[in-house]
Coordinates of C-alpha atoms in Angstrom, one line a residue:
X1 CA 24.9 100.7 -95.5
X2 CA 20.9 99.8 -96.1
X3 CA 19.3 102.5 -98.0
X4 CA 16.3 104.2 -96.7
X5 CA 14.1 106.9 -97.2
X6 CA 11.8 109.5 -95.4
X7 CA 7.9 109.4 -96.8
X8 CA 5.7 112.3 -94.6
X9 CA 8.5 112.5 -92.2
X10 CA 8.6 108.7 -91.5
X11 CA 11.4 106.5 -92.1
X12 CA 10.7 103.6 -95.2
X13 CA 11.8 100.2 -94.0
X14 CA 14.9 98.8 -96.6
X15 CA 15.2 96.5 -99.0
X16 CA 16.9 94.0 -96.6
X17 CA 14.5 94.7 -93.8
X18 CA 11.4 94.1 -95.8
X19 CA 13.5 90.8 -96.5
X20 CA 14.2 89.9 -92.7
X21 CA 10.4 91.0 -92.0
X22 CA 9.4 87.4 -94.5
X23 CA 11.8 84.9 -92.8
X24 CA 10.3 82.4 -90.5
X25 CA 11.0 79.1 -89.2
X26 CA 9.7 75.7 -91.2
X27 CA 8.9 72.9 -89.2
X28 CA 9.9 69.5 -90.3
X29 CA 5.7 68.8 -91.1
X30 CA 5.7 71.4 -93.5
X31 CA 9.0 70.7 -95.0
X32 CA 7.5 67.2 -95.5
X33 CA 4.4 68.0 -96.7
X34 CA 6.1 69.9 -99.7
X35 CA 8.8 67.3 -100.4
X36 CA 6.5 64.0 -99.9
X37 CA 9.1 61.9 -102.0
X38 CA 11.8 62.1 -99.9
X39 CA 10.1 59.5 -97.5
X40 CA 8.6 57.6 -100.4
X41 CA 5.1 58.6 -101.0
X42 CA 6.0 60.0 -104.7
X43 CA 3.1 58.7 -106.2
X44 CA -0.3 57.1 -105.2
X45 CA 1.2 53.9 -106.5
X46 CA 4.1 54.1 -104.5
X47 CA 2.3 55.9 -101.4
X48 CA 0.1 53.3 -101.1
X49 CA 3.7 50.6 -100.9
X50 CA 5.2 52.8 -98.6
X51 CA 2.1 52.9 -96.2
X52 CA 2.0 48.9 -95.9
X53 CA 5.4 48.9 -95.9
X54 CA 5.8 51.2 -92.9
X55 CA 3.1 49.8 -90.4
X56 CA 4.7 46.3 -91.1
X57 CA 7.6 47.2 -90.1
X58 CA 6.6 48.9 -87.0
X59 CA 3.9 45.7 -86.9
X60 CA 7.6 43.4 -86.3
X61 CA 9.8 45.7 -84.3
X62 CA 6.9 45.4 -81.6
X63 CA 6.3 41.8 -81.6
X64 CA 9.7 41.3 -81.5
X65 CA 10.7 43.4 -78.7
X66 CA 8.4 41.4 -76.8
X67 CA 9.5 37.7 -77.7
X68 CA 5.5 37.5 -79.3
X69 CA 5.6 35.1 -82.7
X70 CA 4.0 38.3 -85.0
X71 CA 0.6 37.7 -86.5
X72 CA -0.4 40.4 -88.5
X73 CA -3.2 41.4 -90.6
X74 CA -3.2 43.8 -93.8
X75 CA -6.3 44.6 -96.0
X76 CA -6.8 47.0 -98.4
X77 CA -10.1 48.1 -99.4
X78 CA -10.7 50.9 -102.7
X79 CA -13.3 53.4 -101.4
X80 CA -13.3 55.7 -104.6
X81 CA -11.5 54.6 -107.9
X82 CA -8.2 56.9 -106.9
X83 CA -9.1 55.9 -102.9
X84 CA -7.8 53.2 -100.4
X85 CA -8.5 52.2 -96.8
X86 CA -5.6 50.5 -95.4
X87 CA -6.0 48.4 -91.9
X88 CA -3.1 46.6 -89.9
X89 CA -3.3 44.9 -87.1
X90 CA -1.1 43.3 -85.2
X91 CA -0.8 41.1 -82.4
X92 CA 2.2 42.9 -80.0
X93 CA 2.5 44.6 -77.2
X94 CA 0.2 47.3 -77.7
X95 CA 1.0 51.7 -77.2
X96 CA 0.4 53.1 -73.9
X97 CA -2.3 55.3 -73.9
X98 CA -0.5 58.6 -73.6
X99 CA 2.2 57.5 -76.6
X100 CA 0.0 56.9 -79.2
X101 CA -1.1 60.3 -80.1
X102 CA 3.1 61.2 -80.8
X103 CA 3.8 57.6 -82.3
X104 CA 1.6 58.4 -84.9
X105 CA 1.0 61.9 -85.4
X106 CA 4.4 63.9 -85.0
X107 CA 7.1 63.0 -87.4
X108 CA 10.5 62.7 -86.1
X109 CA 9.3 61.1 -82.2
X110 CA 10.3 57.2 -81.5
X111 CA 12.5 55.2 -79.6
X112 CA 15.1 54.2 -82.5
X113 CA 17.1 57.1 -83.8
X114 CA 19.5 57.4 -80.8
X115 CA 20.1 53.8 -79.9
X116 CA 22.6 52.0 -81.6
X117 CA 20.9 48.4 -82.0
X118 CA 19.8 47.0 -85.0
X119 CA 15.9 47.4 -85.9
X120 CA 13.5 48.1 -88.9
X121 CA 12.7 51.3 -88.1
X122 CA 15.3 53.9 -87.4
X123 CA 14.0 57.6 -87.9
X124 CA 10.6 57.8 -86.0
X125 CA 9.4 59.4 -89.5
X126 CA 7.7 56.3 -91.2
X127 CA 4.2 55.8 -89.9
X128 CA 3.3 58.8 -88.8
X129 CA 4.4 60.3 -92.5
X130 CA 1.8 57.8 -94.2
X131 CA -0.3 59.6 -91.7
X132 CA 0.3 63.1 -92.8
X133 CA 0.0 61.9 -96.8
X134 CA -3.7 60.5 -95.7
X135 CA -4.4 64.0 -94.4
X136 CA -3.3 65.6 -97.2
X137 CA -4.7 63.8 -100.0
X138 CA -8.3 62.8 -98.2
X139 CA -8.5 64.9 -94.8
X140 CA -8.9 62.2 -93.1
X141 CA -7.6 61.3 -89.7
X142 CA -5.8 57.9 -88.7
X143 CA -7.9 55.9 -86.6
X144 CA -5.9 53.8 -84.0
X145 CA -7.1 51.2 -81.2
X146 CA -4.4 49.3 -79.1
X147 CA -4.6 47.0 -76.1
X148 CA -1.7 46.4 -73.7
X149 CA -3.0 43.7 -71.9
X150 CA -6.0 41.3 -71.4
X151 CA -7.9 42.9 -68.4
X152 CA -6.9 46.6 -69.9
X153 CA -9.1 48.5 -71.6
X154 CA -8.2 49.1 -75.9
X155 CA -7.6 53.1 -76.2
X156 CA -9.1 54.6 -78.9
X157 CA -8.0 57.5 -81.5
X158 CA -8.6 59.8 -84.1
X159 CA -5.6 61.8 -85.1
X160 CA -4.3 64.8 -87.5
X161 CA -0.8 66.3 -87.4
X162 CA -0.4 69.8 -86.9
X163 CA 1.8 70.8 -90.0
X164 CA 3.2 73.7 -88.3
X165 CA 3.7 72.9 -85.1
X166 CA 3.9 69.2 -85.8
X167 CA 2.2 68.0 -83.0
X168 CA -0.8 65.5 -82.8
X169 CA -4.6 67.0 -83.0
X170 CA -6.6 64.8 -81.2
X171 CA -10.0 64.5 -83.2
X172 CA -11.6 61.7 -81.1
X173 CA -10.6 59.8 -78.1
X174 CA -12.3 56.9 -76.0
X175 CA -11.9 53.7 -74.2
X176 CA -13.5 50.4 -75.8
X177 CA -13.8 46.3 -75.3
X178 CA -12.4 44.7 -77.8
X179 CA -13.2 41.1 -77.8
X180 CA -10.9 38.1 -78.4
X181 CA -8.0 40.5 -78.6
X182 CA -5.4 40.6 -75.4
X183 CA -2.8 42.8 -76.8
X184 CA -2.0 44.3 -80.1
X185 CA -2.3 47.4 -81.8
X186 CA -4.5 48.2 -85.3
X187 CA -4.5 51.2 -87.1
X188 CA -6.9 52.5 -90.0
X189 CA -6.0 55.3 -92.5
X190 CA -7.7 56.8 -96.2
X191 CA -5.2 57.4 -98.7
X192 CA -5.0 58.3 -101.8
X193 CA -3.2 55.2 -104.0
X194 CA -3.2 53.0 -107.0
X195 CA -3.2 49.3 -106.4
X196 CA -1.3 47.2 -109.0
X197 CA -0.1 43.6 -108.8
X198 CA 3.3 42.4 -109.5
X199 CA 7.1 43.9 -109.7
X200 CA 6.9 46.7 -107.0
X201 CA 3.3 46.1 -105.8
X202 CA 2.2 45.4 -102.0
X203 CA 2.1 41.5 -103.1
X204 CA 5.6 41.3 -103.9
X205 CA 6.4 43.2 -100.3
X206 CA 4.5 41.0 -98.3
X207 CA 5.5 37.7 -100.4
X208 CA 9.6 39.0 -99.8
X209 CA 8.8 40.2 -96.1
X210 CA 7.4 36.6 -95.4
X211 CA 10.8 35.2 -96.7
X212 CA 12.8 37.3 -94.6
X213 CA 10.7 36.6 -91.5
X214 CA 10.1 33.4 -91.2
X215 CA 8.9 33.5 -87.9
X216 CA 6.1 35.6 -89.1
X217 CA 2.4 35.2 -90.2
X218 CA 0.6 37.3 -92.6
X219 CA -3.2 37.1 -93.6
X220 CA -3.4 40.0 -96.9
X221 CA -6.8 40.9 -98.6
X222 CA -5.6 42.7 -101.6
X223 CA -8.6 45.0 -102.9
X224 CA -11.6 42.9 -104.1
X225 CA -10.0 39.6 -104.1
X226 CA -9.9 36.9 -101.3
X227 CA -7.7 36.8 -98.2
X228 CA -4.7 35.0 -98.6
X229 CA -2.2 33.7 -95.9
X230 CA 1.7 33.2 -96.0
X231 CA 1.9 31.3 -93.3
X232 CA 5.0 31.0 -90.5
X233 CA 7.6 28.7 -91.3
X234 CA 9.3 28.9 -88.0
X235 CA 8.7 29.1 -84.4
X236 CA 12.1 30.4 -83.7
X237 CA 11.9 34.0 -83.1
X238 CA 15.5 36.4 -84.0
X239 CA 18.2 36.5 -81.7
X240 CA 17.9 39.4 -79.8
X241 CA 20.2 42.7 -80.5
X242 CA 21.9 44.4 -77.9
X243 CA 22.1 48.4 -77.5
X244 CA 25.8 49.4 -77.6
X245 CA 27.5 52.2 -77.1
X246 CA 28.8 54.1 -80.3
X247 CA 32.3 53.3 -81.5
X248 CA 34.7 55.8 -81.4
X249 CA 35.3 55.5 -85.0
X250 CA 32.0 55.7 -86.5
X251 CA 31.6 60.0 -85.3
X252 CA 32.7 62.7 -87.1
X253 CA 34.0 65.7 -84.8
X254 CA 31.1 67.7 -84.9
X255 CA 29.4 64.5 -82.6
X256 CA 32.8 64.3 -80.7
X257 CA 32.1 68.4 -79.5
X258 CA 28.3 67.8 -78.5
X259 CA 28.9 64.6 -76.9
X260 CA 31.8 66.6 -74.8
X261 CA 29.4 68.7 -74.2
X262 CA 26.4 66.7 -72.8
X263 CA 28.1 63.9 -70.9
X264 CA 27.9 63.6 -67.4
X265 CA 31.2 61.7 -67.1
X266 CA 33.8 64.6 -64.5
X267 CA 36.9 63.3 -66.8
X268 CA 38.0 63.2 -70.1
X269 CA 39.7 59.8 -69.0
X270 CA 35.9 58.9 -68.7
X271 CA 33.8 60.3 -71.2
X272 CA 36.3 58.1 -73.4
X273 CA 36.0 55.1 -71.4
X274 CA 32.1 55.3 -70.5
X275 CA 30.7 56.9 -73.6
X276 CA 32.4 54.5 -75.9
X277 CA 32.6 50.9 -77.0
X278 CA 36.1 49.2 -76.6
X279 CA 38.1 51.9 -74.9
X280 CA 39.6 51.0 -71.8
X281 CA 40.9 52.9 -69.4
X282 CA 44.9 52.9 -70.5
X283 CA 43.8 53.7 -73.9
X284 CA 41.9 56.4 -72.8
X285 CA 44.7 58.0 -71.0
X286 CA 46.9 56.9 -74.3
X287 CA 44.6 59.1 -76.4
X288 CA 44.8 62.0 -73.8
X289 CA 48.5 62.0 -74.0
X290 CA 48.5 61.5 -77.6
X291 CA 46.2 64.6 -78.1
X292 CA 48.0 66.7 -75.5
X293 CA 45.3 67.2 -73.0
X294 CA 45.2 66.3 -69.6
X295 CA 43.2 63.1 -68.6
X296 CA 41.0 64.2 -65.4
X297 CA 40.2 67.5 -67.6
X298 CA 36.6 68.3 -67.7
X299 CA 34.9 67.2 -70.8
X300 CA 32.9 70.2 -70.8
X301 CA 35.9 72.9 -70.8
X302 CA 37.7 71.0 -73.9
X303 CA 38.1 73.6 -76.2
X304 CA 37.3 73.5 -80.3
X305 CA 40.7 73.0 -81.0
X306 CA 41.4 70.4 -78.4
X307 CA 38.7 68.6 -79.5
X308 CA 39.9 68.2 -83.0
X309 CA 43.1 67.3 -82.3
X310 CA 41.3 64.2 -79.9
X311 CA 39.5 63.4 -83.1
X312 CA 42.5 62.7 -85.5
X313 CA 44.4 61.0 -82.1
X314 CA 41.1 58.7 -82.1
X315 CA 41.1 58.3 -86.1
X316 CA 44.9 57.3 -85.6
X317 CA 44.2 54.9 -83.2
X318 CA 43.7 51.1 -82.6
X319 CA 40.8 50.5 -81.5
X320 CA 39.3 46.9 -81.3
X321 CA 36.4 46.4 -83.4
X322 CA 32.7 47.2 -82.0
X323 CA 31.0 44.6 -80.6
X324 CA 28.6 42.7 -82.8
X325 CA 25.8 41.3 -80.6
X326 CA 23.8 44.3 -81.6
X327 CA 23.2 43.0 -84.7
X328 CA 20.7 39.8 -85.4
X329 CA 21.3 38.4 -88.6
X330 CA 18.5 36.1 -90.1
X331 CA 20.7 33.0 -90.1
X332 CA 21.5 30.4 -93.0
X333 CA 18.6 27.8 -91.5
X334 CA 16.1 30.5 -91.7
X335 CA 16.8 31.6 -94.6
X336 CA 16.3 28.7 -96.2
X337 CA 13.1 28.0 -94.5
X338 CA 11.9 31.7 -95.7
X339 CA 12.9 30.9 -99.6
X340 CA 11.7 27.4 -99.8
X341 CA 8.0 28.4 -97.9
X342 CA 8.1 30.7 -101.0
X343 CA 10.0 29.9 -103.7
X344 CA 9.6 26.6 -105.5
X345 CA 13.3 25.8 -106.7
X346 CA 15.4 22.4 -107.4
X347 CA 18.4 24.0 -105.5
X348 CA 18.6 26.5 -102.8
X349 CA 22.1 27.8 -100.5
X350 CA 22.5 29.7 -97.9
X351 CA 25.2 32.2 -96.9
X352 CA 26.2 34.3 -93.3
X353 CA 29.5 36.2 -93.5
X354 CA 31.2 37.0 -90.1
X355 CA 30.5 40.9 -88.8
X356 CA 32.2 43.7 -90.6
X357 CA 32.5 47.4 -90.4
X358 CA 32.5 50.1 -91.8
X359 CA 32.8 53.7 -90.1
X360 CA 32.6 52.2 -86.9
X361 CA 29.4 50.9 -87.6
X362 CA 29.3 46.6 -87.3
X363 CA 27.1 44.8 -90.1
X364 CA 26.8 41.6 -91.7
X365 CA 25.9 40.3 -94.9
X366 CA 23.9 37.4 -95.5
X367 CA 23.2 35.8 -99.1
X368 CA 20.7 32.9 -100.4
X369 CA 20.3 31.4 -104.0
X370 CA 17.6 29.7 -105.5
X371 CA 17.8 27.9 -108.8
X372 CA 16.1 25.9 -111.8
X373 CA 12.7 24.3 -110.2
X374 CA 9.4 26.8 -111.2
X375 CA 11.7 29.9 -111.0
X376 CA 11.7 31.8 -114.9
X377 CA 14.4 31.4 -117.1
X378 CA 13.9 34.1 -119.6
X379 CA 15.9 37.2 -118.6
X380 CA 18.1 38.5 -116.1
X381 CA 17.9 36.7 -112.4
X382 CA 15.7 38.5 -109.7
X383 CA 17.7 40.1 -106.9
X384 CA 15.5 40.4 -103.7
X385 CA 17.6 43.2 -101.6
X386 CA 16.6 43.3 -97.6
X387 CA 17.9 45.7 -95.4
X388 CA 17.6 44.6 -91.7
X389 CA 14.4 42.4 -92.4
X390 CA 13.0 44.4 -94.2
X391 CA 12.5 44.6 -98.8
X392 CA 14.0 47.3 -100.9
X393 CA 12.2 47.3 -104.4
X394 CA 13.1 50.8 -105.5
X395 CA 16.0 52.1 -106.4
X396 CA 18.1 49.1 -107.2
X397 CA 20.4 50.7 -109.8
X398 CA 21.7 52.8 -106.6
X399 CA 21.8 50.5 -104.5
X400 CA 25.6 48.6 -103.0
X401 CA 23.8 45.6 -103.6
X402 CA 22.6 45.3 -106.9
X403 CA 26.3 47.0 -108.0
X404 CA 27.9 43.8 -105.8
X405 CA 26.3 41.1 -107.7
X406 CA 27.0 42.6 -111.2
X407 CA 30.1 42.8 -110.4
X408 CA 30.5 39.4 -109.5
X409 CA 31.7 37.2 -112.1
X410 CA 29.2 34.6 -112.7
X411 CA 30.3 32.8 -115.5
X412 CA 32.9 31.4 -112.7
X413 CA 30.0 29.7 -110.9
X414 CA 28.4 28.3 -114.4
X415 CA 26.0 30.7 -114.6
X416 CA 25.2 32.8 -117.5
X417 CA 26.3 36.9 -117.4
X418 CA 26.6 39.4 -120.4
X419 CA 29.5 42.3 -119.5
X420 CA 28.2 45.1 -116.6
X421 CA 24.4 43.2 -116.7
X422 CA 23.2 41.0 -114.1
X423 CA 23.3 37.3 -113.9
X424 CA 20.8 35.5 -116.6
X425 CA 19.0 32.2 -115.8
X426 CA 16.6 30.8 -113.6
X427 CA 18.2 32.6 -110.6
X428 CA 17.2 34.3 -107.2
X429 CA 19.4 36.1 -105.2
X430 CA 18.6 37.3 -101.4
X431 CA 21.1 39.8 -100.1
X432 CA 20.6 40.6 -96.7
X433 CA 22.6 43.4 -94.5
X434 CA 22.2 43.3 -90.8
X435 CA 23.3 46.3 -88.9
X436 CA 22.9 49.0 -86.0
X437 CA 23.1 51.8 -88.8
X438 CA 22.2 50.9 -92.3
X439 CA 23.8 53.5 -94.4
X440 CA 20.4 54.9 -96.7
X441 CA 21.0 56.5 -99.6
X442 CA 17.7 58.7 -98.8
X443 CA 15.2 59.2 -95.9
X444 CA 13.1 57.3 -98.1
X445 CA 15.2 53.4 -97.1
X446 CA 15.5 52.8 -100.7
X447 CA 19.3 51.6 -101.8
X448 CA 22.2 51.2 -99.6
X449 CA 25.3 53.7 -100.3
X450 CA 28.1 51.9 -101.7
X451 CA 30.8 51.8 -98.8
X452 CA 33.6 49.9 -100.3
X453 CA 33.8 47.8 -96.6
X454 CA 29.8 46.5 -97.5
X455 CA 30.7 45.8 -101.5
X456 CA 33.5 43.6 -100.6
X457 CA 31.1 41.7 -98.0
X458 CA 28.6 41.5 -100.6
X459 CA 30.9 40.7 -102.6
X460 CA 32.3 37.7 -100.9
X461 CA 29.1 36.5 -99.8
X462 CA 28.0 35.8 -103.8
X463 CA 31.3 34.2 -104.3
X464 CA 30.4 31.5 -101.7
X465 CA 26.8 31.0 -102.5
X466 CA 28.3 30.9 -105.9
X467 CA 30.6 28.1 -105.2
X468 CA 28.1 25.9 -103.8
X469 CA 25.6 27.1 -106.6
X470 CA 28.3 25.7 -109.3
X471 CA 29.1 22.4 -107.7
X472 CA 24.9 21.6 -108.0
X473 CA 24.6 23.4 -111.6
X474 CA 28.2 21.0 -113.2
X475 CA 26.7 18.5 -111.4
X476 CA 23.5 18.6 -113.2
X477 CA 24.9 19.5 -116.2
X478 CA 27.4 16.4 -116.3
X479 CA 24.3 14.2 -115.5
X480 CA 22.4 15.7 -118.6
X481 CA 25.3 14.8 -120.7
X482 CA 25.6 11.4 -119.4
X483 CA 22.2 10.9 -120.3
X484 CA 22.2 11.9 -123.5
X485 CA 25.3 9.3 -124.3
X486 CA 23.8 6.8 -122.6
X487 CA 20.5 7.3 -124.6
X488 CA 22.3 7.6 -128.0
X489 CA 24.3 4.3 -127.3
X490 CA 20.8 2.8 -126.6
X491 CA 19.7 4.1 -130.1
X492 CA 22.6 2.8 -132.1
X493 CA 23.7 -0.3 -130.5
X494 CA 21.5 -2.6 -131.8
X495 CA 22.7 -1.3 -135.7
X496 CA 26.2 -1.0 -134.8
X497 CA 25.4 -5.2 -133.6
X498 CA 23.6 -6.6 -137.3
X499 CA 26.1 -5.0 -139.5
X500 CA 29.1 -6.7 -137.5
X501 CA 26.8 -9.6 -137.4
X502 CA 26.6 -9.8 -141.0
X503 CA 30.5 -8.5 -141.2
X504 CA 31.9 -11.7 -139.1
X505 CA 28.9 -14.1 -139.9
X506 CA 28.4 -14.2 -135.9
X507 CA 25.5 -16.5 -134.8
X508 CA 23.3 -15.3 -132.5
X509 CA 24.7 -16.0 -129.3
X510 CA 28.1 -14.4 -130.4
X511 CA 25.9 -11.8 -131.4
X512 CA 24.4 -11.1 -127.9
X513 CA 28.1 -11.7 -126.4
X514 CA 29.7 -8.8 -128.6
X515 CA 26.9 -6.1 -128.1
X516 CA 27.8 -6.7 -124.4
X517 CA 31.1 -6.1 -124.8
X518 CA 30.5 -3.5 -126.9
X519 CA 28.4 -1.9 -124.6
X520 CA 30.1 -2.3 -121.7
X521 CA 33.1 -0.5 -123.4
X522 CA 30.9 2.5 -124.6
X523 CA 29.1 2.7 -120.8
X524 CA 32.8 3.1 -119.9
X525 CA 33.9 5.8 -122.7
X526 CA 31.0 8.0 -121.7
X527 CA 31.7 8.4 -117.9

């Protein structure tokens, strides 16, 4: 029982009611705000990464959507020594007027996180996190104009988020003209940040994001230097990914229960069939039999215990794979186009594996090589790691990727490898996985986790790439070597021809006639 007390006839509160009187509800704002590196802003280095890196992506998933060849704009201007002003603009569809306020100033609202189709964003946490770190570190709102059309007037806005109600404040709002634009979006925010150039630096994003996307143009003023453009290489925009329905395979029960709950399906025969990818009807009514339960049962009545045995019926199963035309993979032609627009090698391949899942969830894997031309060859290869379009530069030790190719044995494909170390050579590797769900290791879209279904497509991917890789590097190697024979029978010849001279007493024209013999032989000999 709670102890208490009388003081002057009242009753004290207890120990556990004084407790109960201090709990309260956290929003996810404030639980943010406190655990900033959970999304990636763990430093002003990194913030000011993760800040580009966000409106980019939300820069492409737009344009996309709307079959519009992206143009977008990034520049990044220091206002203090520890301060940046980051602008992107875009040229896509534009925001309606009444969704920008949530878009970018309430974490956890977009249009991703219960579709299952594959896209950049998938949370509805990015941008409007970057957001909520400006606020923080300067107090400053983000500004944001977007234009939906060429006769429509741009809507303009000044935002803060709410940290414990995390909803939008609206500090200014207005319409405006803005000239020579028809559509698009741009948003301004202060952050603080640290600009550096290099490994991990907004450069290297936007050079790796360039190679990935083709299709896309980019125009970057990094601070106090000149604008620089990485032009498009293609006109052909991605195939387009379908929405599917989730795969009956790829829930855990909890999900099973809720969904149960919330359909509007009358029949458990049809919540299965309707709900789900691939289940027809006579496997529906299989499964019912299978888990005991009557088919026309109401989904809504299926008790706790009913519903788990329908999940282990479902897990025992054979169910045909998902579909896979909700994934868009880059393709092996665009690839290519991406890594030779940026990376000057003498040899490049190209690699798309069919679909794959894993926990119900389809992907694909997708690989490209560079090698020799102006790429280093001190060190250890560089492994560029995308994740539907989009770079991972942190976090490579954890990632599925970065495990797949040291694992691979390289020294089979003619390429240098010390034991349980990367590849070493004048090497780039693109791994690329395409899918409806890509499995994060952290909110923060660092590393993939290391299903042992995505390993092995990694895995076979680099084997591939690596065979056509070792065919060119033999190749080249064999021709050195021929070379080098060739040149040292060059060098020697003519000796090897005046001490035989001199041996046999040969005249000149026997002379000549031998060294041609001879040579021919050698030419022969080396091959």
């Amino acid at each position: 029982m709670a102890q208490t007390t009388l003081t002057g006839g009242k009753e004290k509160k207890s120990v556990a009611e004084h407790m109960s009187d201090k709990q309260r509800a956290i929003s996810i704002s404030e639980f943010f705000t406190k655990n900033r590196h959970l999304l990636g802003f763990d430093n002003p280095r990194k913030a000011l990464l993760t800040t580009v890196k966000e409106a980019v992506d939300n820069s492409l998933d737009a344009c996309e959507e709307m079959k519009i060849l992206p143009e977008i704009k990034v520049f990044i201007d220091p206002t203090t020594d520890e301060r940046f002003k980051i602008t992107v603009e875009d040229n896509g569809p534009g925001i309606v007027k009444n969704q920008i306020p949530k878009i970018f100033a309430k974490l956890l609202y977009g249009s991703k996180f219960h579709r299952l189709k594959m896209s950049r964003g998938q949370q509805g946490i990015g941008i409007s996190a970057a957001a909520l770190y400006g606020q923080l570190t300067t107090g400053k709102p983000i500004r944001i104009i977007s234009k939906i059309g060429p006769t429509a007037k741009a809507h303009y806005y000044e935002l803060h988020l709410n940290t414990r109600t995390n909803e939008p404040e609206i500090i200014k709002e207005e319409e405006r003209e803005w000239e020579g634009k028809d559509h698009g979006t741009k948003l301004q925010l202060e952050l603080e940040g640290k600009y550096h150039k290099g490994k991990l630096s907004v450069d290297e994003f936007l050079q790796f994001t360039a190679i990935s996307n083709p299709h896309t143009t980019i125009i970057y003023r990094a601070p106090g230097q000149e604008a620089v453009e990485y032009p498009r290489g293609s006109n052909i925009l991605p195939k387009e990914a379908k929405e599917i329905k989730p795969h009956p395979k790829g829930i855990e029960l909890g999900m099973l229960i809720k969904m149960l709950k919330d359909t509007n399906q009358k029949t458990l025969q049809g919540f299965l069939t309707h709900d789900f990818s691939r289940v027809s009807s006579k496997l529906a009514k299989d499964i019912c039999g299978k888990a005991g339960l009557y088919e026309k049962a109401r989904p809504s009545r299926i008790a706790r215990q009913e519903a788990d045995n329908l999940y282990k019926v479902i897990q025992e199963s054979k169910i045909m794979n998902p579909p896979t035309d909700c994934i868009s993979p880059i393709g092996e032609d665009q690839m290519l186009k991406g890594l030779k627009k940026e990376i000057d090698a003498e040899f490049y391949a190209a690699v798309t594996r069919p679909p794959s899942v894993y926990r119900g969830n389809p992907f694909q894997i997708e690989v490209a090589v560079g090698y020799g031309g102006n790429i280093s060859s001190d060190g250890l290869a560089k492994v560029i790691r995308y994740a539907n379009r989009v770079p991972l530069q942190h976090q490579a030790g954890a990632c599925a990727v970065t495990k797949s190719v040291v694992q691979t044995a390289w020294r089979n494909y003619a390429i240098q490898q010390s034991r349980g170390a990367l590849p070493s050579g004048p090497l780039i590797i693109m791994v690329h996985m395409a899918s409806v769900w890509v499995p994060f290791t952290s909110e923060s879209k660092e590393a993939i986790a290391s299903y042992p279904e995505i390993i092995k497509e990694v895995k076979l991917a680099l084997q591939e790439a690596g065979r056509k890789l070792a065919t060119y590097v033999r190749k080249k190697k064999k021709v050195a070597e021929e070379g080098k024979k060739k040149s040292y029978i060059e060098k020697y010849l003519p000796h090897l021809g005046i001490g035989v001279k001199d041996i046999l007493g040969l005249d000149e024209k026997e002379e000549k006639a031998m060294l041609e013999l001879l040579k021919e032989i050698l030419e022969k000999t080396r091959k």
